[in-house]
């Protein structure tokens, strides 16, 4: 493992443009369950059903039961060493952007400045009927939250079946097309079109460094290095190795 950490650290140090792609797994150690965690939120709410725009349109009150629980969990969560380590890499000038599928705001809370939220965020809400927008704070504690027009509001997270925000999609694709090293942390990489990004980076010759508890669909053909283990431990070890090699 030490040799792999060193190889990953050298790839980051030798890269002119490094990106981090993150998924639900990076926030698991902050207490937010991913879609795979046993005994959590997603055992009671099937994500295919509850995180679909069709379900929301059909029965928004039902979906708000899940959203309320998710919000309570996210409100309590704090950034962990993996979020903080990425923010430190950015401060050192060694990480250009974090492109995240998460909607929990933990990268920003950790201090990352350049964060692309590929699947939107939960800090604001929109009315699907009249397009009015509200800050999360204006509606905090209202379940379900209503628009002035009388309809139930939807948080600005991207549900299955909804389009990815155009700016996030084009900016991410552009960055993935010009990066030289790519960290991909805590994602099963099965959600499309996010999973196009590691393939695009690979195509332009970037070194792909995957951090995950387990092997994924990327491991065999896309990843150059798999740092198998917890995101907090692997990012911390990578950061220490980068600092050590930088000072040599
Ligand atoms: P996923 O649940 O499909 O996969 C999570 C991955 O993280 C798995 O491969 C798992 O092995 C890995 N993992 C779990 N704990 C880990 C740890 N401690 N260290 C390293 N790896 C760990 O998640 P996904 O690929 O992100 O796709 C699910 C979709 O749902 C995404 O859009 C995601 O953002 C969203 N979602 C977001 C949150 C959040 O905002 N925190 C939480 C749940 C789901």
JSON list of N, CA, C and O in Angstrom, two decimals, residues 77-113:
[
{"chain": "A", "resi": 77, "resn": "UNK", "atom": "N", "xyz": [-24.29, 16.56, 10.08]},
{"chain": "A", "resi": 77, "resn": "UNK", "atom": "CA", "xyz": [-23.00, 16.08, 9.58]},
{"chain": "A", "resi": 77, "resn": "UNK", "atom": "C", "xyz": [-21.95, 17.19, 9.50]},
{"chain": "A", "resi": 77, "resn": "UNK", "atom": "O", "xyz": [-22.28, 18.33, 9.21]},
{"chain": "A", "resi": 78, "resn": "UNK", "atom": "N", "xyz": [-20.73, 16.83, 9.77]},
{"chain": "A", "resi": 78, "resn": "UNK", "atom": "CA", "xyz": [-19.60, 17.76, 9.67]},
{"chain": "A", "resi": 78, "resn": "UNK", "atom": "C", "xyz": [-18.58, 17.17, 8.70]},
{"chain": "A", "resi": 78, "resn": "UNK", "atom": "O", "xyz": [-18.47, 15.96, 8.59]},
{"chain": "A", "resi": 79, "resn": "UNK", "atom": "N", "xyz": [-17.78, 18.03, 8.04]},
{"chain": "A", "resi": 79, "resn": "UNK", "atom": "CA", "xyz": [-16.77, 17.49, 7.11]},
{"chain": "A", "resi": 79, "resn": "UNK", "atom": "C", "xyz": [-15.79, 16.57, 7.83]},
{"chain": "A", "resi": 79, "resn": "UNK", "atom": "O", "xyz": [-15.47, 16.79, 9.00]},
{"chain": "A", "resi": 80, "resn": "UNK", "atom": "N", "xyz": [-15.36, 15.53, 7.14]},
{"chain": "A", "resi": 80, "resn": "UNK", "atom": "CA", "xyz": [-14.37, 14.61, 7.73]},
{"chain": "A", "resi": 80, "resn": "UNK", "atom": "C", "xyz": [-12.99, 14.87, 7.11]},
{"chain": "A", "resi": 80, "resn": "UNK", "atom": "O", "xyz": [-12.82, 15.78, 6.28]},
{"chain": "A", "resi": 81, "resn": "UNK", "atom": "N", "xyz": [-12.02, 14.04, 7.50]},
{"chain": "A", "resi": 81, "resn": "UNK", "atom": "CA", "xyz": [-10.64, 14.27, 7.06]},
{"chain": "A", "resi": 81, "resn": "UNK", "atom": "C", "xyz": [-10.47, 14.17, 5.54]},
{"chain": "A", "resi": 81, "resn": "UNK", "atom": "O", "xyz": [-9.52, 14.74, 4.99]},
{"chain": "A", "resi": 82, "resn": "UNK", "atom": "N", "xyz": [-11.38, 13.46, 4.88]},
{"chain": "A", "resi": 82, "resn": "UNK", "atom": "CA", "xyz": [-11.26, 13.36, 3.42]},
{"chain": "A", "resi": 82, "resn": "UNK", "atom": "C", "xyz": [-11.67, 14.69, 2.77]},
{"chain": "A", "resi": 82, "resn": "UNK", "atom": "O", "xyz": [-10.98, 15.21, 1.89]},
{"chain": "A", "resi": 83, "resn": "UNK", "atom": "N", "xyz": [-12.80, 15.27, 3.24]},
{"chain": "A", "resi": 83, "resn": "UNK", "atom": "CA", "xyz": [-13.21, 16.58, 2.71]},
{"chain": "A", "resi": 83, "resn": "UNK", "atom": "C", "xyz": [-12.12, 17.62, 3.03]},
{"chain": "A", "resi": 83, "resn": "UNK", "atom": "O", "xyz": [-11.75, 18.43, 2.18]},
{"chain": "A", "resi": 84, "resn": "UNK", "atom": "N", "xyz": [-11.61, 17.58, 4.26]},
{"chain": "A", "resi": 84, "resn": "UNK", "atom": "CA", "xyz": [-10.63, 18.58, 4.70]},
{"chain": "A", "resi": 84, "resn": "UNK", "atom": "C", "xyz": [-9.31, 18.41, 3.93]},
{"chain": "A", "resi": 84, "resn": "UNK", "atom": "O", "xyz": [-8.68, 19.39, 3.52]},
{"chain": "A", "resi": 85, "resn": "UNK", "atom": "N", "xyz": [-8.92, 17.15, 3.68]},
{"chain": "A", "resi": 85, "resn": "UNK", "atom": "CA", "xyz": [-7.69, 16.88, 2.94]},
{"chain": "A", "resi": 85, "resn": "UNK", "atom": "C", "xyz": [-7.76, 17.43, 1.52]},
{"chain": "A", "resi": 85, "resn": "UNK", "atom": "O", "xyz": [-6.79, 17.99, 1.00]},
{"chain": "A", "resi": 86, "resn": "UNK", "atom": "N", "xyz": [-8.93, 17.30, 0.88]},
{"chain": "A", "resi": 86, "resn": "UNK", "atom": "CA", "xyz": [-9.08, 17.83, -0.49]},
{"chain": "A", "resi": 86, "resn": "UNK", "atom": "C", "xyz": [-9.00, 19.36, -0.47]},
{"chain": "A", "resi": 86, "resn": "UNK", "atom": "O", "xyz": [-8.41, 19.97, -1.37]},
{"chain": "A", "resi": 87, "resn": "UNK", "atom": "N", "xyz": [-9.60, 19.97, 0.56]},
{"chain": "A", "resi": 87, "resn": "UNK", "atom": "CA", "xyz": [-9.53, 21.44, 0.66]},
{"chain": "A", "resi": 87, "resn": "UNK", "atom": "C", "xyz": [-8.07, 21.88, 0.83]},
{"chain": "A", "resi": 87, "resn": "UNK", "atom": "O", "xyz": [-7.64, 22.88, 0.25]},
{"chain": "A", "resi": 88, "resn": "UNK", "atom": "N", "xyz": [-7.31, 21.10, 1.58]},
{"chain": "A", "resi": 88, "resn": "UNK", "atom": "CA", "xyz": [-5.90, 21.44, 1.79]},
{"chain": "A", "resi": 88, "resn": "UNK", "atom": "C", "xyz": [-5.10, 21.30, 0.49]},
{"chain": "A", "resi": 88, "resn": "UNK", "atom": "O", "xyz": [-4.25, 22.14, 0.18]},
{"chain": "A", "resi": 89, "resn": "UNK", "atom": "N", "xyz": [-5.40, 20.25, -0.27]},
{"chain": "A", "resi": 89, "resn": "UNK", "atom": "CA", "xyz": [-4.72, 20.08, -1.56]},
{"chain": "A", "resi": 89, "resn": "UNK", "atom": "C", "xyz": [-5.01, 21.27, -2.48]},
{"chain": "A", "resi": 89, "resn": "UNK", "atom": "O", "xyz": [-4.14, 21.74, -3.21]},
{"chain": "A", "resi": 90, "resn": "UNK", "atom": "N", "xyz": [-6.25, 21.77, -2.43]},
{"chain": "A", "resi": 90, "resn": "UNK", "atom": "CA", "xyz": [-6.60, 22.94, -3.25]},
{"chain": "A", "resi": 90, "resn": "UNK", "atom": "C", "xyz": [-5.80, 24.16, -2.79]},
{"chain": "A", "resi": 90, "resn": "UNK", "atom": "O", "xyz": [-5.23, 24.88, -3.60]},
{"chain": "A", "resi": 91, "resn": "UNK", "atom": "N", "xyz": [-5.73, 24.35, -1.46]},
{"chain": "A", "resi": 91, "resn": "UNK", "atom": "CA", "xyz": [-4.97, 25.50, -0.92]},
{"chain": "A", "resi": 91, "resn": "UNK", "atom": "C", "xyz": [-3.50, 25.42, -1.31]},
{"chain": "A", "resi": 91, "resn": "UNK", "atom": "O", "xyz": [-2.84, 26.44, -1.52]},
{"chain": "A", "resi": 92, "resn": "UNK", "atom": "N", "xyz": [-2.98, 24.19, -1.43]},
{"chain": "A", "resi": 92, "resn": "UNK", "atom": "CA", "xyz": [-1.56, 24.02, -1.81]},
{"chain": "A", "resi": 92, "resn": "UNK", "atom": "C", "xyz": [-1.35, 24.23, -3.30]},
{"chain": "A", "resi": 92, "resn": "UNK", "atom": "O", "xyz": [-0.22, 24.13, -3.79]},
{"chain": "A", "resi": 93, "resn": "UNK", "atom": "N", "xyz": [-2.44, 24.45, -4.03]},
{"chain": "A", "resi": 93, "resn": "UNK", "atom": "CA", "xyz": [-2.33, 24.65, -5.48]},
{"chain": "A", "resi": 93, "resn": "UNK", "atom": "C", "xyz": [-2.22, 23.33, -6.23]},
{"chain": "A", "resi": 93, "resn": "UNK", "atom": "O", "xyz": [-1.81, 23.29, -7.39]},
{"chain": "A", "resi": 94, "resn": "UNK", "atom": "N", "xyz": [-2.59, 22.23, -5.58]},
{"chain": "A", "resi": 94, "resn": "UNK", "atom": "CA", "xyz": [-2.42, 20.92, -6.21]},
{"chain": "A", "resi": 94, "resn": "UNK", "atom": "C", "xyz": [-3.73, 20.28, -6.64]},
{"chain": "A", "resi": 94, "resn": "UNK", "atom": "O", "xyz": [-3.75, 19.16, -7.11]},
{"chain": "A", "resi": 95, "resn": "UNK", "atom": "N", "xyz": [-4.83, 20.98, -6.42]},
{"chain": "A", "resi": 95, "resn": "UNK", "atom": "CA", "xyz": [-6.14, 20.44, -6.85]},
{"chain": "A", "resi": 95, "resn": "UNK", "atom": "C", "xyz": [-6.95, 21.58, -7.43]},
{"chain": "A", "resi": 95, "resn": "UNK", "atom": "O", "xyz": [-7.19, 22.59, -6.76]},
{"chain": "A", "resi": 96, "resn": "UNK", "atom": "N", "xyz": [-7.36, 21.43, -8.67]},
{"chain": "A", "resi": 96, "resn": "UNK", "atom": "CA", "xyz": [-8.09, 22.51, -9.33]},
{"chain": "A", "resi": 96, "resn": "UNK", "atom": "C", "xyz": [-9.54, 22.58, -8.85]},
{"chain": "A", "resi": 96, "resn": "UNK", "atom": "O", "xyz": [-10.02, 23.62, -8.44]},
{"chain": "A", "resi": 97, "resn": "UNK", "atom": "N", "xyz": [-10.26, 21.46, -8.94]},
{"chain": "A", "resi": 97, "resn": "UNK", "atom": "CA", "xyz": [-11.70, 21.48, -8.62]},
{"chain": "A", "resi": 97, "resn": "UNK", "atom": "C", "xyz": [-12.13, 20.16, -8.01]},
{"chain": "A", "resi": 97, "resn": "UNK", "atom": "O", "xyz": [-11.55, 19.11, -8.32]},
{"chain": "A", "resi": 98, "resn": "UNK", "atom": "N", "xyz": [-13.16, 20.26, -7.21]},
{"chain": "A", "resi": 98, "resn": "UNK", "atom": "CA", "xyz": [-13.88, 19.06, -6.77]},
{"chain": "A", "resi": 98, "resn": "UNK", "atom": "C", "xyz": [-15.18, 19.03, -7.57]},
{"chain": "A", "resi": 98, "resn": "UNK", "atom": "O", "xyz": [-15.91, 20.03, -7.60]},
{"chain": "A", "resi": 99, "resn": "UNK", "atom": "N", "xyz": [-15.44, 17.92, -8.21]},
{"chain": "A", "resi": 99, "resn": "UNK", "atom": "CA", "xyz": [-16.73, 17.74, -8.90]},
{"chain": "A", "resi": 99, "resn": "UNK", "atom": "C", "xyz": [-17.48, 16.68, -8.10]},
{"chain": "A", "resi": 99, "resn": "UNK", "atom": "O", "xyz": [-17.03, 15.53, -8.02]},
{"chain": "A", "resi": 100, "resn": "UNK", "atom": "N", "xyz": [-18.55, 17.10, -7.46]},
{"chain": "A", "resi": 100, "resn": "UNK", "atom": "CA", "xyz": [-19.21, 16.17, -6.54]},
{"chain": "A", "resi": 100, "resn": "UNK", "atom": "C", "xyz": [-20.62, 15.82, -6.98]},
{"chain": "A", "resi": 100, "resn": "UNK", "atom": "O", "xyz": [-21.33, 16.65, -7.54]},
{"chain": "A", "resi": 101, "resn": "UNK", "atom": "N", "xyz": [-21.00, 14.58, -6.70]},
{"chain": "A", "resi": 101, "resn": "UNK", "atom": "CA", "xyz": [-22.39, 14.15, -6.89]},
{"chain": "A", "resi": 101, "resn": "UNK", "atom": "C", "xyz": [-23.20, 14.45, -5.64]},
{"chain": "A", "resi": 101, "resn": "UNK", "atom": "O", "xyz": [-24.41, 14.30, -5.63]},
{"chain": "A", "resi": 102, "resn": "UNK", "atom": "N", "xyz": [-22.50, 14.83, -4.56]},
{"chain": "A", "resi": 102, "resn": "UNK", "atom": "CA", "xyz": [-23.19, 14.98, -3.28]},
{"chain": "A", "resi": 102, "resn": "UNK", "atom": "C", "xyz": [-23.92, 16.31, -3.18]},
{"chain": "A", "resi": 102, "resn": "UNK", "atom": "O", "xyz": [-23.57, 17.28, -3.84]},
{"chain": "A", "resi": 103, "resn": "UNK", "atom": "N", "xyz": [-24.91, 16.31, -2.31]},
{"chain": "A", "resi": 103, "resn": "UNK", "atom": "CA", "xyz": [-25.74, 17.51, -2.16]},
{"chain": "A", "resi": 103, "resn": "UNK", "atom": "C", "xyz": [-25.67, 18.00, -0.71]},
{"chain": "A", "resi": 103, "resn": "UNK", "atom": "O", "xyz": [-26.55, 18.70, -0.23]},
{"chain": "A", "resi": 104, "resn": "UNK", "atom": "N", "xyz": [-24.60, 17.59, 0.00]},
{"chain": "A", "resi": 104, "resn": "UNK", "atom": "CA", "xyz": [-24.54, 17.81, 1.45]},
{"chain": "A", "resi": 104, "resn": "UNK", "atom": "C", "xyz": [-23.73, 19.04, 1.86]},
{"chain": "A", "resi": 104, "resn": "UNK", "atom": "O", "xyz": [-23.61, 19.32, 3.06]},
{"chain": "A", "resi": 105, "resn": "UNK", "atom": "N", "xyz": [-23.10, 19.71, 0.91]},
{"chain": "A", "resi": 105, "resn": "UNK", "atom": "CA", "xyz": [-22.35, 20.95, 1.19]},
{"chain": "A", "resi": 105, "resn": "UNK", "atom": "C", "xyz": [-21.07, 20.75, 2.01]},
{"chain": "A", "resi": 105, "resn": "UNK", "atom": "O", "xyz": [-20.46, 21.71, 2.48]},
{"chain": "A", "resi": 106, "resn": "UNK", "atom": "N", "xyz": [-20.66, 19.50, 2.23]},
{"chain": "A", "resi": 106, "resn": "UNK", "atom": "CA", "xyz": [-19.53, 19.26, 3.14]},
{"chain": "A", "resi": 106, "resn": "UNK", "atom": "C", "xyz": [-18.19, 19.67, 2.53]},
{"chain": "A", "resi": 106, "resn": "UNK", "atom": "O", "xyz": [-17.27, 20.05, 3.26]},
{"chain": "A", "resi": 107, "resn": "UNK", "atom": "N", "xyz": [-18.06, 19.63, 1.21]},
{"chain": "A", "resi": 107, "resn": "UNK", "atom": "CA", "xyz": [-16.79, 20.11, 0.62]},
{"chain": "A", "resi": 107, "resn": "UNK", "atom": "C", "xyz": [-16.62, 21.60, 0.89]},
{"chain": "A", "resi": 107, "resn": "UNK", "atom": "O", "xyz": [-15.54, 22.05, 1.27]},
{"chain": "A", "resi": 108, "resn": "UNK", "atom": "N", "xyz": [-17.70, 22.36, 0.69]},
{"chain": "A", "resi": 108, "resn": "UNK", "atom": "CA", "xyz": [-17.63, 23.81, 0.93]},
{"chain": "A", "resi": 108, "resn": "UNK", "atom": "C", "xyz": [-17.36, 24.07, 2.42]},
{"chain": "A", "resi": 108, "resn": "UNK", "atom": "O", "xyz": [-16.56, 24.93, 2.77]},
{"chain": "A", "resi": 109, "resn": "UNK", "atom": "N", "xyz": [-18.04, 23.32, 3.30]},
{"chain": "A", "resi": 109, "resn": "UNK", "atom": "CA", "xyz": [-17.82, 23.52, 4.75]},
{"chain": "A", "resi": 109, "resn": "UNK", "atom": "C", "xyz": [-16.39, 23.19, 5.14]},
{"chain": "A", "resi": 109, "resn": "UNK", "atom": "O", "xyz": [-15.85, 23.75, 6.09]},
{"chain": "A", "resi": 110, "resn": "UNK", "atom": "N", "xyz": [-15.76, 22.28, 4.40]},
{"chain": "A", "resi": 110, "resn": "UNK", "atom": "CA", "xyz": [-14.37, 21.92, 4.71]},
{"chain": "A", "resi": 110, "resn": "UNK", "atom": "C", "xyz": [-13.39, 22.98, 4.22]},
{"chain": "A", "resi": 110, "resn": "UNK", "atom": "O", "xyz": [-12.22, 22.95, 4.56]},
{"chain": "A", "resi": 111, "resn": "UNK", "atom": "N", "xyz": [-13.86, 23.89, 3.36]},
{"chain": "A", "resi": 111, "resn": "UNK", "atom": "CA", "xyz": [-12.98, 24.96, 2.87]},
{"chain": "A", "resi": 111, "resn": "UNK", "atom": "C", "xyz": [-12.67, 24.90, 1.39]},
{"chain": "A", "resi": 111, "resn": "UNK", "atom": "O", "xyz": [-11.95, 25.75, 0.89]},
{"chain": "A", "resi": 112, "resn": "UNK", "atom": "N", "xyz": [-13.19, 23.91, 0.67]},
{"chain": "A", "resi": 112, "resn": "UNK", "atom": "CA", "xyz": [-12.96, 23.88, -0.78]},
{"chain": "A", "resi": 112, "resn": "UNK", "atom": "C", "xyz": [-13.67, 25.05, -1.42]},
{"chain": "A", "resi": 112, "resn": "UNK", "atom": "O", "xyz": [-14.82, 25.34, -1.10]},
{"chain": "A", "resi": 113, "resn": "UNK", "atom": "N", "xyz": [-12.97, 25.74, -2.32]},
{"chain": "A", "resi": 113, "resn": "UNK", "atom": "CA", "xyz": [-13.54, 26.92, -2.97]},
{"chain": "A", "resi": 113, "resn": "UNK", "atom": "C", "xyz": [-14.12, 26.58, -4.33]},
{"chain": "A", "resi": 113, "resn": "UNK", "atom": "O", "xyz": [-15.14, 27.13, -4.73]}
]
